[in-house]
Short mmCIF file of C-alpha atoms in Angstrom, two decimals:
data_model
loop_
_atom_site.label_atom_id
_atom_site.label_comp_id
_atom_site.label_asym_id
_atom_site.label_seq_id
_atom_site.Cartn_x
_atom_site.Cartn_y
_atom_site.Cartn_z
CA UNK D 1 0.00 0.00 0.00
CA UNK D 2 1.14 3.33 -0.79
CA UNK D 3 0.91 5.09 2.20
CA UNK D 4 1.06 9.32 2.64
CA UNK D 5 1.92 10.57 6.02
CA UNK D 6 1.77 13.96 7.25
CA UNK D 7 4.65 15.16 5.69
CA UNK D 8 3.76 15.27 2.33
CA UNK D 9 -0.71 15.41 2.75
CA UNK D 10 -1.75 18.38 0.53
CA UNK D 11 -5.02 19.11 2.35
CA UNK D 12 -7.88 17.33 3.86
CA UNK D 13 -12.08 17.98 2.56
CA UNK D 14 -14.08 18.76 4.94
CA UNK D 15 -17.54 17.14 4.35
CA UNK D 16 -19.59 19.97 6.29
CA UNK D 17 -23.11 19.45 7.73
CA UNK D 18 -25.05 18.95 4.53
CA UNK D 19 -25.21 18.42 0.86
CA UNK D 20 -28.74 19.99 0.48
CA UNK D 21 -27.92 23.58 -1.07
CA UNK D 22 -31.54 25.25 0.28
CA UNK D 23 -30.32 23.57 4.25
CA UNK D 24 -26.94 25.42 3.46
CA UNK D 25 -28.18 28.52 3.17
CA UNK D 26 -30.22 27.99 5.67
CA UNK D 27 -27.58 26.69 8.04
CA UNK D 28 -25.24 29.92 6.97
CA UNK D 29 -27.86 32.50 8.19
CA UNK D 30 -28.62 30.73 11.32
CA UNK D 31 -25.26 30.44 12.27
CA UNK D 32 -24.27 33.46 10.69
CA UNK D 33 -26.67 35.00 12.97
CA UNK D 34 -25.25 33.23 16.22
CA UNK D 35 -21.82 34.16 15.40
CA UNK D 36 -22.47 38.26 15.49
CA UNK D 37 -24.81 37.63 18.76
CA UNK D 38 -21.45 35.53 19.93
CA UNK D 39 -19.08 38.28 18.98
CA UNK D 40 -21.39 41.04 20.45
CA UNK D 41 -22.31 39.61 23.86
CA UNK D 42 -18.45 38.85 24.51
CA UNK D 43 -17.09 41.80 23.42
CA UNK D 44 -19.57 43.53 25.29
CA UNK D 45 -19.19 41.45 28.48
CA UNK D 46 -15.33 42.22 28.34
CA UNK D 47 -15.73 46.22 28.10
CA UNK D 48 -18.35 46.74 30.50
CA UNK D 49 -16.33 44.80 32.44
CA UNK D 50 -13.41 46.18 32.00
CA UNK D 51 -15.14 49.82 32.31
CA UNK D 52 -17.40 49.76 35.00
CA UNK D 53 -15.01 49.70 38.49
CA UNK D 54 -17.54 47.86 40.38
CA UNK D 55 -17.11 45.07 38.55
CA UNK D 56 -13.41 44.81 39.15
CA UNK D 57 -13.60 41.65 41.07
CA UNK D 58 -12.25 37.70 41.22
CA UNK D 59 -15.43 36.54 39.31
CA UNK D 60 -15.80 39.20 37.26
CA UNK D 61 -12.32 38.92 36.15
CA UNK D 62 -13.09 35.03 35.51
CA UNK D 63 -15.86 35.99 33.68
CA UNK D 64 -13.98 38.32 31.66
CA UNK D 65 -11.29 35.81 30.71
CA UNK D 66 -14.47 33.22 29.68
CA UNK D 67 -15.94 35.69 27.42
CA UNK D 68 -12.45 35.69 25.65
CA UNK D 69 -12.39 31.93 25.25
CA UNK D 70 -15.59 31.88 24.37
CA UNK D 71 -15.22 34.59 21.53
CA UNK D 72 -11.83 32.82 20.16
CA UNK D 73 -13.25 29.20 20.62
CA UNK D 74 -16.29 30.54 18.20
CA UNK D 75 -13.72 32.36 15.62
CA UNK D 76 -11.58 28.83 15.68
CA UNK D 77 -14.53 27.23 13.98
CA UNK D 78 -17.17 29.24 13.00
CA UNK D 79 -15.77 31.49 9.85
CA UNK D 80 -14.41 28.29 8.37
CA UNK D 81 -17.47 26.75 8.70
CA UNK D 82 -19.60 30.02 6.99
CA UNK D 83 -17.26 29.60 4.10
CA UNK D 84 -17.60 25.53 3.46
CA UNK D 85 -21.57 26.27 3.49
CA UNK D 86 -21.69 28.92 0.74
CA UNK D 87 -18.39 28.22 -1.63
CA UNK D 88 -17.94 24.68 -3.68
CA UNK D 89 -14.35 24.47 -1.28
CA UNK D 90 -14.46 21.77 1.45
CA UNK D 91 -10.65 21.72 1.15
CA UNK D 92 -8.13 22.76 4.16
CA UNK D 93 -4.47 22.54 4.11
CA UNK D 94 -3.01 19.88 6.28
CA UNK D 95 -1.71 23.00 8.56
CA UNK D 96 -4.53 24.75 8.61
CA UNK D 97 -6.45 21.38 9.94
CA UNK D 98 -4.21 20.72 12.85
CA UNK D 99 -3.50 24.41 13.60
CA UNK D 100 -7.33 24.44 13.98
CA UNK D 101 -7.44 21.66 15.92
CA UNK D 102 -5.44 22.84 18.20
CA UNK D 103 -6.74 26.15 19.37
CA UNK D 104 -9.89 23.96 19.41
CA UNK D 105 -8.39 21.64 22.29
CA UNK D 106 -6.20 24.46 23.77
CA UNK D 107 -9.38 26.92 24.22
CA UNK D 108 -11.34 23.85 25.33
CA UNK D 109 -9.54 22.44 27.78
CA UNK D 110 -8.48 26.41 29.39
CA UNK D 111 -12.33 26.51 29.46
CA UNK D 112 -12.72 23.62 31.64
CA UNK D 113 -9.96 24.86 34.52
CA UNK D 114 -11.59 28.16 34.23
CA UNK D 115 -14.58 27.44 34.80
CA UNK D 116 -13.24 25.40 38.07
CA UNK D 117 -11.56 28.44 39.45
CA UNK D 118 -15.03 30.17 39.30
CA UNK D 119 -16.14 27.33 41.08
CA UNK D 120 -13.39 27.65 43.86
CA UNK D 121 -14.12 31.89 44.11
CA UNK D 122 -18.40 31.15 44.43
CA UNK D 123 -17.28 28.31 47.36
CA UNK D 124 -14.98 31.04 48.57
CA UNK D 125 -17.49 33.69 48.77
CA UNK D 126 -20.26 31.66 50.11
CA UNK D 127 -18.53 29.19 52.59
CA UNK D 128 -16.13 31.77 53.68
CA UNK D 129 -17.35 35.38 52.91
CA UNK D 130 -15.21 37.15 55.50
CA UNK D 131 -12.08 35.69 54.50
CA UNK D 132 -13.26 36.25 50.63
CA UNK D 133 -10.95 39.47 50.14
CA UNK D 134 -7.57 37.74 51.45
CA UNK D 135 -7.99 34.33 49.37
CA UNK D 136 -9.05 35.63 45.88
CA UNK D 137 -6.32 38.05 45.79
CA UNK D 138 -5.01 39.73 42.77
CA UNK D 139 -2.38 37.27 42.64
CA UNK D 140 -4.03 34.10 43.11
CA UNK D 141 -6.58 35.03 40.77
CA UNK D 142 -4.06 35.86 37.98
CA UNK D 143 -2.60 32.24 39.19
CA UNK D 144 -5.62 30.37 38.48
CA UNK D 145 -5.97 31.91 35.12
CA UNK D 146 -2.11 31.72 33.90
CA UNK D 147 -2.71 27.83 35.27
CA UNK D 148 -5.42 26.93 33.24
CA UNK D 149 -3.96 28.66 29.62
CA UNK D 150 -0.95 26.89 31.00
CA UNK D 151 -2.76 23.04 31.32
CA UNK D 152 -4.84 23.70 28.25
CA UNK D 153 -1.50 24.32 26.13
CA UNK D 154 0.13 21.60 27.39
CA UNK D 155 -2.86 19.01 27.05
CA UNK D 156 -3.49 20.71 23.39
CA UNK D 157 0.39 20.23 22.18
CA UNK D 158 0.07 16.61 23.70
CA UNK D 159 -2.50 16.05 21.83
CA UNK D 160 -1.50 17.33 18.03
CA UNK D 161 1.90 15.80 19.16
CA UNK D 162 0.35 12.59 18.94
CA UNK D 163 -1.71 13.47 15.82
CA UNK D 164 0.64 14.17 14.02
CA UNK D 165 2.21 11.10 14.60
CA UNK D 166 -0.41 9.56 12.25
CA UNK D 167 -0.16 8.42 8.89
CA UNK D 168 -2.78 8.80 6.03
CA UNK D 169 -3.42 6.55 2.44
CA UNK D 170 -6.82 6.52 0.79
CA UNK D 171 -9.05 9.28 2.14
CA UNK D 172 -8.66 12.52 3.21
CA UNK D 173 -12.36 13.01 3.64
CA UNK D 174 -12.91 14.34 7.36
CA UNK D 175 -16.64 13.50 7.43
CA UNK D 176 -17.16 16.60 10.07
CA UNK D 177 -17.43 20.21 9.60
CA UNK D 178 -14.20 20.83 11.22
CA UNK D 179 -11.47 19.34 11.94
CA UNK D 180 -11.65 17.88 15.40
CA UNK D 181 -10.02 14.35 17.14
CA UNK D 182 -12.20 11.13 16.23
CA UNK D 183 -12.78 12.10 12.73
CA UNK D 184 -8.80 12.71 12.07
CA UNK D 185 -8.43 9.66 13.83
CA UNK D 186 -10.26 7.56 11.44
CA UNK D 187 -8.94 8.39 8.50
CA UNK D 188 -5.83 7.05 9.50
CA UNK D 189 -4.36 3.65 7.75
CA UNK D 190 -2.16 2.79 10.66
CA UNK D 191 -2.86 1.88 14.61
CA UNK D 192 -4.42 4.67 16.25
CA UNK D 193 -4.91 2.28 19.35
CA UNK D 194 -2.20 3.71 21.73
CA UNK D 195 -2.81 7.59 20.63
CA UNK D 196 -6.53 6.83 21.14
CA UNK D 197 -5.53 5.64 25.01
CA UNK D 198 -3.17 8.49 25.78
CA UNK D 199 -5.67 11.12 23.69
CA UNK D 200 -8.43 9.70 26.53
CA UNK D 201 -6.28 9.80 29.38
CA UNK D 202 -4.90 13.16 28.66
CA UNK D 203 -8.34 14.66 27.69
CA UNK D 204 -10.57 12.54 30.69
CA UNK D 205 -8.09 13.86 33.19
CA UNK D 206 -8.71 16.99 32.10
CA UNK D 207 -12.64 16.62 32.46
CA UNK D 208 -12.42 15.06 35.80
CA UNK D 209 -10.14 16.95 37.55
CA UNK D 210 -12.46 19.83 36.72
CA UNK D 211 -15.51 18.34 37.59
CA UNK D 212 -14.31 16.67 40.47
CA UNK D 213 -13.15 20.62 41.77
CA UNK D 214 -16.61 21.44 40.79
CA UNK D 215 -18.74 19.05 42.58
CA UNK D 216 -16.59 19.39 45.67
CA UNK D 217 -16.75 23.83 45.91
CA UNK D 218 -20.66 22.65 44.65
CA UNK D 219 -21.43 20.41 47.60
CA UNK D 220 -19.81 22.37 50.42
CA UNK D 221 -21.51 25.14 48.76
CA UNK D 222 -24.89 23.17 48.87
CA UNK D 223 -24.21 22.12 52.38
CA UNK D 224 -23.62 25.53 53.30
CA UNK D 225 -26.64 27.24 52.23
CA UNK D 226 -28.68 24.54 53.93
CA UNK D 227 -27.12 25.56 57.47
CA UNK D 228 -28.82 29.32 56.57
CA UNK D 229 -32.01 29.37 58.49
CA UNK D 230 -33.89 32.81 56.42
CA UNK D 231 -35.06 31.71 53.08
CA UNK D 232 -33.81 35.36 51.39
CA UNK D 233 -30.49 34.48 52.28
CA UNK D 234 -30.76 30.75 50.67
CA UNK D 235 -32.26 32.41 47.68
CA UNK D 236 -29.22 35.43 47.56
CA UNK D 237 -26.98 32.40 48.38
CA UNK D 238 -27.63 30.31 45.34
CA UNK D 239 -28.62 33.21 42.66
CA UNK D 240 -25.35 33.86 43.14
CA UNK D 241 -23.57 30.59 41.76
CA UNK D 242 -26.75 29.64 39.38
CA UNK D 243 -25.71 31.18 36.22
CA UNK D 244 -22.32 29.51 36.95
CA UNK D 245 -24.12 26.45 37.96
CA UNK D 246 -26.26 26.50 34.50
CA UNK D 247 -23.00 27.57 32.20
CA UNK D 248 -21.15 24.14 33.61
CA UNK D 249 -23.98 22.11 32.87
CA UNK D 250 -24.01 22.93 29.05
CA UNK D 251 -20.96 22.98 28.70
CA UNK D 252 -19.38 19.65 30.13
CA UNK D 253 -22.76 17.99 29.22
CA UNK D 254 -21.73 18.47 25.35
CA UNK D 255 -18.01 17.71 26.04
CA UNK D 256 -18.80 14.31 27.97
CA UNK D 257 -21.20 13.34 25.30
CA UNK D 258 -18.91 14.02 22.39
CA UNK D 259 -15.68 12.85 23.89
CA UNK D 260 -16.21 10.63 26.93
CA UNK D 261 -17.06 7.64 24.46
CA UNK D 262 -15.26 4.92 22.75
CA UNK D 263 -14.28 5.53 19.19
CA UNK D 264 -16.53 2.52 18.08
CA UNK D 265 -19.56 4.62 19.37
CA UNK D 266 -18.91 7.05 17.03
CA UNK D 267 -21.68 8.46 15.23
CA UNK D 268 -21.83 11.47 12.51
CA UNK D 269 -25.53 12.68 13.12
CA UNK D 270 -25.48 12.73 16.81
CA UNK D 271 -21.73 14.49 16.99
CA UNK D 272 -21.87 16.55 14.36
CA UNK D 273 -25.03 17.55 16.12
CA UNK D 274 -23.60 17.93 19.66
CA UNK D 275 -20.36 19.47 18.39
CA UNK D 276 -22.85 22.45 16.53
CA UNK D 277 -23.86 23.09 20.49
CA UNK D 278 -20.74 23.12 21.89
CA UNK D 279 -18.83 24.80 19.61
CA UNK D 280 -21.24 27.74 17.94
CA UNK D 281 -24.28 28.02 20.18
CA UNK D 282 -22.68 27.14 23.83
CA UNK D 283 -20.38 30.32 23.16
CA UNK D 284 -23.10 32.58 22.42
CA UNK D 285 -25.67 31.24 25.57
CA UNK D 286 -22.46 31.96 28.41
CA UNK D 287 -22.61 36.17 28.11
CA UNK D 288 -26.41 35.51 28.05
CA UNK D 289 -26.52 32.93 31.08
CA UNK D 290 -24.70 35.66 32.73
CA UNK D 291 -25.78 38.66 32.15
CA UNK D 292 -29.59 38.18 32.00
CA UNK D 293 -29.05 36.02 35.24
CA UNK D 294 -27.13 38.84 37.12
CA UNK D 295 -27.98 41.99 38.36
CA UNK D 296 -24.75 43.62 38.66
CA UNK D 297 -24.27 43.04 34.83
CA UNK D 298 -27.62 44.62 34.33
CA UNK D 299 -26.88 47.12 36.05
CA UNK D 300 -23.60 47.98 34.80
CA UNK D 301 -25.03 47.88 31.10
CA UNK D 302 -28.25 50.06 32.64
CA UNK D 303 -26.12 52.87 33.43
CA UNK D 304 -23.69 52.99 30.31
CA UNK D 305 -26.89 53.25 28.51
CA UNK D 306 -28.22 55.92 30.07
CA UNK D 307 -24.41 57.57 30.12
CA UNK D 308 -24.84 57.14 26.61
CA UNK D 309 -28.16 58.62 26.14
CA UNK D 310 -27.17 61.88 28.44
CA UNK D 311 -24.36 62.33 26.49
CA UNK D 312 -26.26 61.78 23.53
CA UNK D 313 -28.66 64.57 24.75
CA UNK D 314 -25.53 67.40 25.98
CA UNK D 315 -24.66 67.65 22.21
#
């Protein structure tokens, strides 16, 4: 057999979603449509804030940084996808492919520890509100963040490391709309066995150490607001970790589906399907989850408006 490896692969095709031209256009205004909601609700998170002082705190500086991933997650994958549903080109350069890949796993797997350190600062402020000031500190918080990029660059390079390893002969059809793991993986003509059990260990390690910080700062939070006695305080208790709460749940639900699996399970319809959540729509619902769930955003965006409108009425 004549086998290509990476080396010398000109490009790979990119199936897409559908073949149905009328779905495609479809498809390309729907998701067209998510993308600018995506791009505005981020951005707009991140300057109000980055503007408004009273929202220069630990979770509003988590939430900042989430809003980024978020916003470069989406760019990793939609555009690419926009362009395969309206031009005749499926094609994308064996570079391109892996270099999207990885910003895909690196901005995923950041995303995970990220949202664990939010999960440590809500147990923080709830189980231990007095103390809250002195342990989410400037510096710890900036730790927590430089950890996660750091984990999510090191599980991402692991994984295209191993990639890349992989050798290609008869197709270079990726049957997905963009080039993520378990499609790559079965195109390949040689063993994929031991990647496959160090992609899993690398990538379920990442998933459980974040869920297993999760469910811990979740239960002692839980088990905390129990022990208060007036219902307005269990009600201020949890509004304040339910949008956090809510966020997690999408988002590892998705992940786990997709990933948690063995390769044999695989399945185009119900992946492509759950990867269209996770990667498109997921990043647009998070600014909403938080801001329409939180009255300091509110707030905050209340009174640039009406900044805006006074100033709007001085000229």
């Amino acid at each position: 057999m004549n086998r290509r490896n990476n080396t010398n692969l000109p490009d790979f095709i990119l199936i897409g979603l559908t073949d149905s031209e009328e779905t495609q256009l479809v498809l390309f205004m729907l998701f067209l449509l998510i993308y600018l909601i995506t791009v505005l609700g981020n951005v707009g998170m991140i300057l109000i804030i980055h503007l408004n002082v009273q929202l220069h705190t630990p979770m509003y500086f988590f939430l900042s940084h989430l809003s980024f991933l978020d916003l470069s997650y989406s760019t990793v994958i939609t555009p690419k996808t926009l362009e395969g549903l309206m031009t005749s080109t499926k094609c994308i350069s064996y570079m391109s492919c892996f270099t999207q890949m990885y910003f895909f796993v690196f901005l995923g797997a950041t995303e995970c520890f990220l949202l664990s350190s939010m999960a440590y600062d809500r147990y923080v402020a709830i189980c231990n509100p007095l103390r809250y000031p002195v342990v989410m500190s400037t510096r710890l918080c900036c730790s927590l963040t430089f950890g996660s990029y750091l984990i999510g660059f090191t599980e991402s390079f692991t994984n295209v490391f191993c990639m890349s390893r992989l050798h290609f002969c008869n197709s270079n059809v990726i049957h997905h709309f963009f080039c993520d793991t378990s499609p790559i993986l079965a195109l390949s003509c040689t063993d994929t066995h031991d990647i496959e059990i160090m992609i899993f260990i690398v990538a379920g390690s990442t998933l459980m150490m974040s869920l297993i910080t999760i469910s811990v700062s979740y239960v002692s939070i839980l088990s905390t607001i129990l022990k208060i006695t007036s219902a307005s305080g269990k009600q201020k208790a949890f509004s304040t970790c339910a949008s956090h709460l809510l966020g997690v749940a999408v988002f590892y639900g998705t992940m786990i589906f997709t990933y948690l699996r063995p390769s044999k399970s695989y399945s185009l319809g119900k992946d492509q399907v759950a990867s269209v959540f996770y990667t498109i729509v997921v990043p647009m619902l998070n600014p909403l989850i938080y801001s329409l769930r939180n009255k300091e955003v509110k707030n905050a965006l209340s009174r640039a408006m009406q900044k805006r409108e006074g100033s709007r009425q001085l000229k």
